[in-house]
């Protein structure tokens, strides 16, 4: 199991209420709207044109000026316009009209409730008539952001008959409103603030607004601490209040996570407190240029099995821009039928400007538990690790030896400098550690780190300690590295130094340690099994297991 550490960080969220002019004016000039075909419909449902913008398009007056409707031998003709007034305490529609006629034609005026899909007839305009229509919208109609509809349902209109609808005006009244803005914090940010705006009318006096936090993708008690309380406003525009929330920092790789601030009640019934804010916590657990260090240790009757693959399908000396979306492979060694699976880890790596923290293995989404980054010049590369023990335990031991592991979902940047610099990188490796009573006793240690090297002028060395060799037989080491390729000779070496001296590790691919020194050459290699495994087409992935028995002295 992975250990979690939770240092407590406090985030300060400030709510600021500022003054805003309470009146907007919206209008629309339709000019001439003419119809010449039956069942013709004209939709004017795009945004209203706003004049005297106060920063809140739903407030104040909404107006249409100068609509001239001319219907020629029409049937079922209508036009409509949606009205952004949700949240208003009251809204009144008023319009003027003037018509000319030689018959009994009429125009119906409706308010359309877009939530209930109900048309409410609020006035009739008869031809050869003029006048005014006034209508007070219901609360349900206001909440639906309704439409005003002009509808003609007969075909007696003549070419010269017109209705002029002028000064269509929605007057909306709004009470005091408290709103909050979304904001993003890092796990390590001590405090942060968000701004809320008290718009429209002032309150009649001091009032309180109660708030609470709620999970979205975070987990309360793990990623942050639930918070609730009351904000005490003095009733004047420009007042501010503060909410403090505790953020729990951990060592897991989780990506951005969200929680929500809700206003749940107010002491003043006319205050609109329906707004919410989404607070995002950015994870900060991507480590840079991580040196090789002990990651896991197993002492007893243990062994391990491996596999892996690359998302590149060509050698780096060829077309490095070519990648594939899926990669599949089987284990390089067999697992005894009586083995007990102890633990399994999935490693994946890629070129790119940000880490890909979720991939797919065997059709299941896998989230990274650890992430590392490394840079070569201005180019960034990432390596992730996930504990996939549960997934592997779900595969019967009798099937796991022949199972084809399918990997996908990795975002690999193969554009621009990655391609031209021949450093496109994308691959994966699965390591399964198991216990079986008939195995010899071993000290098995897994080291991990992620550092990039290019044209290094001096050797890079790591000290691996804490072992005791009861005997020299069956000693082996597996080395996972990325981005190496064939056709480089004489400039790269891999060696192990013990009391018996320094010995090169060779045998993989063309790396013979005599005429060719190139251990990082895109191979999956294992000379501890028969027949030896030497796959030279895993482009960009090196997963090499070497027999080092002859390099280890008993009791060392």
Coordinates of C-alpha atoms in Angstrom, one line a residue:
X1 CA 0.0 0.0 0.0
X2 CA 1.1 3.6 -0.6
X3 CA 1.5 5.9 2.3
X4 CA -0.3 9.2 2.4
X5 CA 1.0 12.3 4.1
X6 CA -1.3 15.3 4.8
X7 CA 0.4 18.6 5.8
X8 CA -2.4 21.0 6.5
X9 CA -2.6 24.2 4.3
X10 CA -5.0 27.0 4.8
X11 CA -6.6 28.7 1.9
X12 CA -8.2 32.1 2.4
X13 CA -11.2 32.8 0.2
X14 CA -12.4 36.4 0.2
X15 CA -15.8 37.5 -1.1
X16 CA -15.9 41.1 -2.3
X17 CA -19.1 43.0 -3.0
X18 CA -18.8 46.0 -5.3
X19 CA -21.1 48.6 -6.7
X20 CA -22.7 48.2 -10.2
X21 CA -25.1 50.5 -12.0
X22 CA -28.6 48.9 -11.8
X23 CA -29.9 49.6 -15.3
X24 CA -29.4 48.0 -18.6
X25 CA -31.1 48.8 -21.9
X26 CA -31.6 46.1 -24.5
X27 CA -33.1 46.7 -27.9
X28 CA -33.4 45.1 -31.3
X29 CA -34.2 46.8 -34.6
X30 CA -35.9 44.2 -36.8
X31 CA -36.6 46.8 -39.6
X32 CA -39.0 45.1 -42.1
X33 CA -40.0 41.5 -41.6
X34 CA -41.8 40.2 -44.6
X35 CA -43.3 36.7 -45.3
X36 CA -44.2 35.4 -48.7
X37 CA -44.6 31.6 -48.1
X38 CA -46.9 29.6 -45.9
X39 CA -45.7 28.3 -42.6
X40 CA -42.7 30.6 -42.7
X41 CA -40.9 31.1 -39.4
X42 CA -38.3 33.7 -38.4
X43 CA -36.2 33.1 -35.3
X44 CA -34.5 36.1 -33.7
X45 CA -33.2 34.1 -30.8
X46 CA -29.6 35.3 -30.8
X47 CA -28.4 37.7 -28.1
X48 CA -30.2 41.0 -27.5
X49 CA -28.3 44.2 -28.5
X50 CA -27.5 45.9 -25.2
X51 CA -27.1 49.6 -24.7
X52 CA -25.7 51.2 -21.5
X53 CA -24.0 48.0 -20.4
X54 CA -23.7 47.7 -16.6
X55 CA -21.9 44.3 -16.8
X56 CA -25.0 42.3 -16.0
X57 CA -27.0 41.5 -19.2
X58 CA -30.0 40.2 -17.3
X59 CA -30.7 43.4 -15.4
X60 CA -32.9 46.4 -16.1
X61 CA -34.7 47.2 -19.4
X62 CA -34.9 44.9 -22.4
X63 CA -36.3 46.6 -25.5
X64 CA -37.2 46.0 -29.1
X65 CA -37.8 49.1 -31.3
X66 CA -39.6 49.5 -34.6
X67 CA -40.8 46.0 -35.7
X68 CA -42.8 46.2 -39.0
X69 CA -44.6 43.0 -39.7
X70 CA -46.0 42.5 -43.2
X71 CA -47.7 39.2 -44.0
X72 CA -48.7 38.4 -47.5
X73 CA -51.4 35.6 -47.8
X74 CA -49.8 33.9 -44.8
X75 CA -50.8 31.0 -42.6
X76 CA -49.0 30.0 -39.3
X77 CA -46.3 32.7 -39.5
X78 CA -44.5 33.7 -36.3
X79 CA -41.4 35.4 -35.0
X80 CA -39.9 35.1 -31.5
X81 CA -37.1 36.5 -29.3
X82 CA -35.7 35.0 -26.0
X83 CA -35.5 37.3 -23.0
X84 CA -32.6 36.9 -20.5
X85 CA -34.4 37.8 -17.3
X86 CA -34.0 34.8 -15.0
X87 CA -33.3 35.9 -11.4
X88 CA -35.5 39.1 -11.5
X89 CA -38.0 39.6 -8.7
X90 CA -40.6 41.0 -11.1
X91 CA -40.8 41.8 -14.9
X92 CA -43.4 43.8 -16.8
X93 CA -43.8 43.6 -20.6
X94 CA -45.1 46.7 -22.4
X95 CA -45.5 47.3 -26.1
X96 CA -47.1 49.8 -28.5
X97 CA -48.7 48.8 -31.8
X98 CA -50.3 50.4 -34.9
X99 CA -52.0 48.4 -37.8
X100 CA -53.6 49.0 -41.1
X101 CA -56.2 46.5 -42.5
X102 CA -59.1 45.8 -44.9
X103 CA -60.2 42.6 -43.2
X104 CA -60.4 40.8 -39.9
X105 CA -56.8 39.8 -39.5
X106 CA -55.1 39.7 -36.1
X107 CA -51.7 39.2 -34.5
X108 CA -51.4 37.1 -31.3
X109 CA -48.7 38.1 -28.7
X110 CA -47.5 35.2 -26.5
X111 CA -45.0 34.7 -23.7
X112 CA -43.4 31.3 -24.1
X113 CA -42.2 29.4 -21.0
X114 CA -39.1 27.6 -22.2
X115 CA -39.1 25.3 -19.1
X116 CA -42.6 24.1 -19.4
X117 CA -43.0 24.6 -23.2
X118 CA -46.3 26.5 -22.6
X119 CA -47.5 29.4 -24.6
X120 CA -49.4 32.1 -22.7
X121 CA -51.5 34.5 -24.8
X122 CA -51.0 38.0 -23.3
X123 CA -52.6 40.2 -26.0
X124 CA -54.3 40.5 -29.4
X125 CA -53.5 43.1 -32.0
X126 CA -56.3 43.7 -34.4
X127 CA -55.7 45.3 -37.8
X128 CA -57.1 48.9 -38.2
X129 CA -56.3 49.4 -34.6
X130 CA -53.6 50.9 -32.3
X131 CA -52.9 50.7 -28.6
X132 CA -50.7 49.3 -25.9
X133 CA -50.3 45.8 -24.3
X134 CA -49.1 45.5 -20.8
X135 CA -48.4 42.2 -19.1
X136 CA -46.8 41.2 -15.8
X137 CA -44.8 37.9 -16.2
X138 CA -45.3 35.1 -13.7
X139 CA -42.3 34.0 -11.6
X140 CA -42.2 30.7 -13.6
X141 CA -42.0 32.6 -16.8
X142 CA -39.3 34.9 -15.5
X143 CA -37.2 31.9 -14.3
X144 CA -37.4 30.2 -17.7
X145 CA -35.7 33.1 -19.6
X146 CA -38.9 33.2 -21.8
X147 CA -39.5 34.2 -25.4
X148 CA -41.9 36.8 -26.8
X149 CA -43.7 35.4 -29.8
X150 CA -45.7 37.3 -32.5
X151 CA -48.0 34.8 -34.3
X152 CA -50.4 35.1 -37.2
X153 CA -52.8 32.2 -37.8
X154 CA -54.8 33.1 -40.9
X155 CA -54.2 33.7 -44.6
X156 CA -56.2 36.8 -45.2
X157 CA -53.4 39.3 -45.2
X158 CA -53.0 41.6 -48.2
X159 CA -49.8 42.9 -49.7
X160 CA -50.3 46.4 -48.2
X161 CA -51.5 45.3 -44.8
X162 CA -48.9 45.9 -42.0
X163 CA -48.6 45.9 -38.2
X164 CA -46.0 48.1 -36.6
X165 CA -45.0 46.9 -33.1
X166 CA -42.9 49.6 -31.4
X167 CA -41.1 49.9 -28.1
X168 CA -41.3 46.3 -26.9
X169 CA -39.9 46.8 -23.4
X170 CA -39.3 44.3 -20.6
X171 CA -38.7 46.1 -17.3
X172 CA -37.0 43.9 -14.7
X173 CA -36.6 44.5 -11.0
X174 CA -33.7 42.8 -9.1
X175 CA -33.0 42.5 -5.5
X176 CA -29.6 42.4 -3.8
X177 CA -27.4 39.7 -5.3
X178 CA -24.3 37.9 -4.0
X179 CA -22.2 36.1 -6.6
X180 CA -18.8 34.4 -6.4
X181 CA -16.1 33.7 -9.0
X182 CA -14.3 30.5 -9.8
X183 CA -10.7 30.3 -8.6
X184 CA -7.7 27.9 -8.8
X185 CA -5.2 27.2 -6.1
X186 CA -2.1 25.0 -5.9
X187 CA -1.8 22.3 -3.2
X188 CA 0.9 24.4 -1.5
X189 CA -0.8 27.8 -1.7
X190 CA -1.3 29.1 1.9
X191 CA -4.1 31.5 1.1
X192 CA -6.2 32.7 -1.9
X193 CA -9.1 34.9 -2.5
X194 CA -12.1 35.0 -4.8
X195 CA -14.4 38.0 -5.6
X196 CA -18.2 38.2 -5.3
X197 CA -20.3 41.1 -6.6
X198 CA -23.3 42.6 -5.0
X199 CA -25.2 43.9 -8.0
X200 CA -28.5 45.7 -8.7
X201 CA -30.3 47.2 -5.7
X202 CA -28.9 47.7 -2.2
X203 CA -30.3 45.8 0.7
X204 CA -32.6 47.5 3.2
X205 CA -30.1 46.8 6.0
X206 CA -27.4 44.4 7.2
X207 CA -27.9 40.7 6.2
X208 CA -26.2 37.4 6.5
X209 CA -25.6 34.7 3.8
X210 CA -24.8 31.2 4.9
X211 CA -22.4 29.1 2.9
X212 CA -21.0 25.6 2.7
X213 CA -18.5 23.6 0.7
X214 CA -19.4 20.5 -1.3
X215 CA -17.3 17.8 -3.1
X216 CA -17.2 17.8 -6.9
X217 CA -14.1 15.6 -7.7
X218 CA -12.2 16.1 -4.4
X219 CA -12.8 14.0 -1.3
X220 CA -13.5 15.9 1.9
X221 CA -11.1 14.8 4.6
X222 CA -8.6 13.7 2.1
X223 CA -8.0 16.6 -0.3
X224 CA -9.6 19.4 1.8
X225 CA -11.6 20.0 4.9
X226 CA -15.4 20.8 4.7
X227 CA -16.2 24.3 5.7
X228 CA -19.5 26.2 6.5
X229 CA -20.5 29.4 8.2
X230 CA -22.2 32.8 7.9
X231 CA -21.1 35.9 6.0
X232 CA -22.1 39.1 7.7
X233 CA -22.8 41.9 5.1
X234 CA -23.5 45.4 6.3
X235 CA -26.1 46.0 3.5
X236 CA -24.1 48.6 1.5
X237 CA -22.7 47.9 -1.9
X238 CA -19.0 47.3 -1.7
X239 CA -18.9 45.3 1.5
X240 CA -16.5 42.3 1.7
X241 CA -16.5 39.0 3.6
X242 CA -14.0 36.1 3.9
X243 CA -14.2 32.3 3.9
X244 CA -11.3 30.2 5.1
X245 CA -10.9 26.6 3.7
X246 CA -8.2 24.1 4.7
X247 CA -6.5 22.2 1.8
X248 CA -4.8 18.9 2.6
X249 CA -1.6 18.4 0.6
X250 CA -0.5 14.8 -0.1
X251 CA 2.1 12.9 -2.0
X252 CA -0.2 11.3 -4.6
X253 CA -0.5 12.3 -8.2
X254 CA -4.1 13.2 -8.8
X255 CA -4.3 16.1 -11.3
X256 CA -6.7 19.0 -10.8
X257 CA -9.6 18.4 -8.4
X258 CA -12.6 20.6 -7.7
X259 CA -14.9 21.5 -4.8
X260 CA -17.8 23.9 -4.7
X261 CA -18.9 26.9 -2.6
X262 CA -22.7 27.1 -2.2
X263 CA -24.8 29.8 -0.6
X264 CA -27.6 28.1 1.2
X265 CA -29.7 30.8 2.9
X266 CA -29.9 34.5 3.8
X267 CA -31.5 36.4 6.6
X268 CA -33.0 38.8 4.0
X269 CA -35.6 37.1 1.8
X270 CA -35.0 39.5 -1.2
X271 CA -31.3 38.6 -1.5
X272 CA -30.5 36.4 -4.5
X273 CA -27.9 33.9 -3.3
X274 CA -28.2 31.3 -6.1
X275 CA -24.7 31.7 -7.5
X276 CA -22.0 29.1 -6.8
X277 CA -18.2 29.0 -7.2
X278 CA -16.0 26.1 -8.3
X279 CA -12.6 26.0 -6.5
X280 CA -9.9 24.0 -8.2
X281 CA -6.9 22.4 -6.4
X282 CA -3.9 21.9 -8.7
X283 CA -1.7 18.9 -7.8
X284 CA 2.0 19.6 -7.3
X285 CA 3.5 16.2 -7.0
X286 CA 5.4 16.0 -10.3
X287 CA 9.1 15.7 -9.2
X288 CA 11.9 17.0 -11.5
X289 CA 15.1 15.0 -12.4
X290 CA 14.5 12.4 -9.7
X291 CA 17.7 10.5 -8.8
X292 CA 17.6 6.7 -8.7
X293 CA 16.5 5.6 -5.2
X294 CA 15.1 2.6 -3.4
X295 CA 11.4 2.3 -4.2
X296 CA 10.3 -1.2 -3.0
X297 CA 12.0 -4.2 -1.3
X298 CA 11.1 -7.9 -1.1
X299 CA 13.0 -10.4 1.1
X300 CA 12.1 -14.1 1.0
X301 CA 11.1 -16.5 -1.8
X302 CA 10.5 -14.0 -4.5
X303 CA 10.9 -13.4 -8.2
X304 CA 9.5 -11.1 -10.9
X305 CA 8.1 -11.1 -14.4
X306 CA 8.2 -8.3 -17.0
X307 CA 6.8 -7.0 -20.2
X308 CA 6.6 -3.7 -22.0
X309 CA 6.2 -2.0 -25.3
X310 CA 6.7 1.2 -27.3
X311 CA 4.3 3.7 -28.9
X312 CA 6.8 4.3 -31.7
X313 CA 6.8 1.9 -34.6
X314 CA 10.1 2.9 -36.2
X315 CA 13.7 3.4 -35.1
X316 CA 14.8 6.8 -34.0
X317 CA 17.2 7.1 -36.9
X318 CA 14.2 6.8 -39.2
X319 CA 10.9 8.5 -38.9
X320 CA 10.6 9.3 -35.2
X321 CA 7.4 11.2 -35.8
X322 CA 5.4 7.9 -36.4
X323 CA 3.6 6.6 -33.3
X324 CA 0.8 4.1 -32.7
X325 CA -2.2 4.4 -30.3
X326 CA -2.0 0.9 -28.8
X327 CA 0.8 -1.5 -27.7
X328 CA 0.5 -5.2 -26.6
X329 CA 2.9 -7.8 -25.3
X330 CA 3.2 -10.9 -23.1
X331 CA 5.5 -11.6 -20.1
X332 CA 9.1 -12.4 -20.9
X333 CA 9.2 -15.2 -18.3
X334 CA 6.7 -17.7 -17.0
X335 CA 5.1 -17.4 -13.6
X336 CA 4.8 -20.6 -11.6
X337 CA 1.2 -22.0 -11.3
X338 CA 1.6 -22.0 -7.5
X339 CA 2.9 -18.4 -7.2
X340 CA 1.2 -15.8 -5.1
X341 CA 1.1 -12.4 -6.8
X342 CA 2.6 -9.9 -4.3
X343 CA 2.6 -6.5 -6.1
X344 CA 2.5 -5.1 -9.7
X345 CA 3.6 -1.7 -11.1
X346 CA 2.9 -0.1 -14.4
X347 CA 5.5 2.4 -15.7
X348 CA 4.8 4.7 -18.6
X349 CA 6.7 7.6 -20.2
X350 CA 6.2 10.2 -22.9
X351 CA 7.5 13.3 -24.6
X352 CA 5.2 16.3 -24.0
X353 CA 4.7 19.6 -22.2
X354 CA 2.5 18.2 -19.4
X355 CA 2.2 14.8 -17.8
X356 CA -0.4 12.3 -19.0
X357 CA -1.6 11.0 -15.6
X358 CA -4.2 8.5 -16.9
X359 CA -3.7 5.6 -19.3
X360 CA -5.5 2.3 -20.1
X361 CA -4.3 -1.2 -19.3
X362 CA -6.4 -4.2 -20.1
X363 CA -9.3 -1.9 -20.8
X364 CA -9.2 -0.3 -17.3
X365 CA -8.3 3.4 -16.6
X366 CA -5.0 3.6 -14.6
X367 CA -4.2 6.8 -12.7
X368 CA -0.6 7.6 -11.8
X369 CA 0.5 7.3 -8.2
X370 CA 3.8 9.0 -8.9
X371 CA 5.0 11.3 -11.7
X372 CA 8.5 12.5 -12.6
X373 CA 9.7 15.0 -15.2
X374 CA 13.1 15.6 -16.8
X375 CA 14.4 18.1 -19.3
X376 CA 16.8 18.0 -22.1
X377 CA 17.3 21.6 -23.2
X378 CA 13.9 23.1 -23.5
X379 CA 12.2 19.8 -24.1
X380 CA 10.3 18.1 -21.3
X381 CA 9.7 14.4 -20.7
X382 CA 7.5 12.6 -18.1
X383 CA 7.5 9.2 -16.4
X384 CA 4.6 7.9 -14.3
X385 CA 4.2 4.9 -12.0
X386 CA 0.9 3.2 -10.8
X387 CA 0.3 0.3 -8.5
X388 CA -1.8 -2.1 -10.6
X389 CA -1.8 -5.0 -8.1
X390 CA -5.6 -5.2 -8.0
X391 CA -5.8 -5.4 -11.8
X392 CA -3.2 -8.1 -12.0
X393 CA -4.8 -10.1 -9.2
X394 CA -8.0 -10.2 -11.2
X395 CA -6.2 -12.3 -13.9
X396 CA -6.1 -16.0 -13.0
X397 CA -2.6 -17.3 -12.3
X398 CA -3.1 -19.9 -15.0
X399 CA -3.8 -17.3 -17.6
X400 CA -1.3 -14.6 -16.6
X401 CA 1.6 -16.5 -18.1
X402 CA 0.1 -16.3 -21.6
X403 CA -2.0 -13.2 -21.2
X404 CA -1.5 -10.4 -23.8
X405 CA -1.4 -7.1 -21.9
X406 CA -2.9 -4.3 -23.9
X407 CA -1.8 -0.7 -23.3
X408 CA -3.3 2.5 -24.8
X409 CA -4.4 6.0 -24.1
X410 CA -1.0 7.6 -23.8
X411 CA -0.6 11.2 -25.2
X412 CA 2.7 11.4 -27.0
X413 CA 4.0 14.7 -28.4
X414 CA 5.6 13.8 -31.7
X415 CA 5.5 17.3 -33.2
X416 CA 7.9 20.2 -33.6
X417 CA 11.2 19.9 -31.8
X418 CA 10.5 16.3 -30.5
X419 CA 10.2 15.1 -34.1
X420 CA 13.0 17.1 -35.6
X421 CA 15.3 16.4 -32.7
X422 CA 14.6 12.6 -33.0
X423 CA 13.5 12.4 -29.3
X424 CA 9.9 11.4 -29.6
X425 CA 9.3 9.2 -26.6
X426 CA 6.3 6.9 -25.6
X427 CA 6.3 3.5 -23.9
X428 CA 5.3 1.4 -21.0
X429 CA 6.5 -1.5 -18.8
X430 CA 4.7 -3.9 -16.4
X431 CA 6.6 -5.5 -13.5
X432 CA 4.9 -8.2 -11.5
X433 CA 6.5 -9.4 -8.2
X434 CA 5.4 -12.8 -6.9
X435 CA 6.2 -15.2 -4.1
X436 CA 6.6 -19.0 -4.4
X437 CA 7.9 -21.3 -1.6
X438 CA 10.1 -23.4 -3.9
X439 CA 12.1 -20.4 -5.0
X440 CA 15.6 -19.7 -3.5
X441 CA 15.7 -17.0 -0.8
X442 CA 16.6 -13.6 -2.3
X443 CA 16.9 -9.9 -1.5
X444 CA 15.0 -8.2 -4.2
X445 CA 15.0 -4.4 -4.5
X446 CA 13.3 -2.1 -6.9
X447 CA 15.0 1.3 -7.5
X448 CA 13.4 4.0 -9.6
X449 CA 14.2 7.5 -10.8
X450 CA 13.9 9.7 -13.9
X451 CA 16.8 11.7 -15.2
X452 CA 17.6 12.6 -18.8
X453 CA 21.1 12.6 -20.3
X454 CA 22.3 13.7 -23.7
X455 CA 25.9 13.7 -24.9
X456 CA 27.2 13.3 -21.3
X457 CA 30.9 13.9 -21.0
X458 CA 31.5 11.8 -17.9
X459 CA 30.0 8.5 -16.6
X460 CA 26.9 8.5 -14.5
X461 CA 27.0 6.1 -11.6
X462 CA 24.5 4.9 -8.9
X463 CA 25.2 3.0 -5.7
X464 CA 22.9 0.1 -5.0
X465 CA 23.5 -1.3 -1.5
X466 CA 21.9 -3.4 1.2
X467 CA 22.4 -6.8 -0.4
X468 CA 24.1 -9.9 1.0
X469 CA 25.1 -12.6 -1.5
X470 CA 24.6 -16.0 0.2
X471 CA 25.9 -17.5 -3.1
X472 CA 26.8 -16.2 -6.5
X473 CA 24.3 -18.3 -8.5
X474 CA 21.2 -16.8 -10.0
X475 CA 22.1 -13.1 -9.4
X476 CA 20.5 -10.9 -12.0
X477 CA 19.7 -7.3 -12.6
X478 CA 17.0 -5.7 -14.8
X479 CA 17.4 -2.2 -16.2
X480 CA 14.6 -0.1 -17.7
X481 CA 15.6 2.9 -19.7
X482 CA 14.0 5.0 -22.5
X483 CA 14.7 6.5 -25.8
X484 CA 17.9 4.6 -26.8
X485 CA 18.3 3.4 -30.3
X486 CA 20.5 1.3 -32.5
X487 CA 23.3 2.5 -34.9
X488 CA 25.2 4.3 -32.2
X489 CA 28.5 2.5 -31.6
X490 CA 31.4 3.0 -29.2
X491 CA 30.0 5.9 -27.2
X492 CA 27.7 4.2 -24.6
X493 CA 28.5 1.6 -22.0
X494 CA 26.7 -0.1 -19.1
X495 CA 28.7 -1.7 -16.4
X496 CA 28.5 -3.1 -12.8
X497 CA 31.3 -2.7 -10.3
X498 CA 31.8 -5.1 -7.4
X499 CA 34.7 -6.6 -5.4
X500 CA 35.4 -8.6 -8.6
X501 CA 36.0 -5.5 -10.6
X502 CA 34.1 -3.6 -13.3
X503 CA 32.3 -5.7 -15.9
X504 CA 30.3 -4.5 -18.9
X505 CA 26.7 -5.7 -19.3
X506 CA 26.2 -6.8 -22.9
X507 CA 24.4 -9.3 -25.2
X508 CA 21.3 -7.3 -26.0
X509 CA 20.8 -6.4 -29.6
X510 CA 24.1 -5.5 -31.3
X511 CA 25.6 -4.5 -27.9
X512 CA 28.3 -7.2 -27.7
X513 CA 30.6 -5.3 -25.4
X514 CA 33.5 -6.0 -27.7
X515 CA 33.0 -4.5 -31.2
X516 CA 29.8 -2.5 -30.3
X517 CA 29.1 -0.7 -27.1
X518 CA 25.4 0.4 -27.3
X519 CA 23.3 -1.0 -24.4
X520 CA 20.5 1.6 -24.9
X521 CA 19.4 0.2 -28.2
X522 CA 15.6 -0.4 -28.1
X523 CA 15.6 -4.0 -26.9
X524 CA 13.7 -6.3 -24.6
X525 CA 16.5 -8.7 -23.5
X526 CA 16.9 -11.5 -20.9
X527 CA 19.8 -14.0 -20.9
X528 CA 18.7 -15.6 -17.6
X529 CA 16.1 -17.8 -19.4
X530 CA 16.4 -20.3 -22.2
X531 CA 16.0 -19.5 -25.0
X532 CA 17.4 -16.0 -24.4
X533 CA 15.0 -13.2 -25.2
X534 CA 16.4 -10.5 -27.6
X535 CA 13.6 -8.4 -29.1
X536 CA 15.2 -5.5 -31.0
X537 CA 12.0 -3.8 -32.3
X538 CA 10.7 -2.1 -29.1
X539 CA 11.7 1.4 -30.4
X540 CA 12.6 3.7 -27.6
X541 CA 12.2 1.1 -24.8
X542 CA 15.0 -0.8 -23.2
X543 CA 14.0 -3.5 -20.7
X544 CA 17.1 -5.6 -20.3
X545 CA 17.7 -8.4 -17.8
X546 CA 21.3 -9.5 -17.3
X547 CA 22.8 -12.6 -15.6
X548 CA 25.4 -11.1 -13.2
X549 CA 26.2 -14.3 -11.3
X550 CA 29.8 -14.3 -12.5
X551 CA 30.3 -10.7 -11.2
X552 CA 29.2 -11.4 -7.6
X553 CA 31.3 -13.1 -5.0
X554 CA 29.7 -15.3 -2.3
X555 CA 29.3 -13.4 1.0
X556 CA 29.6 -10.1 -0.8

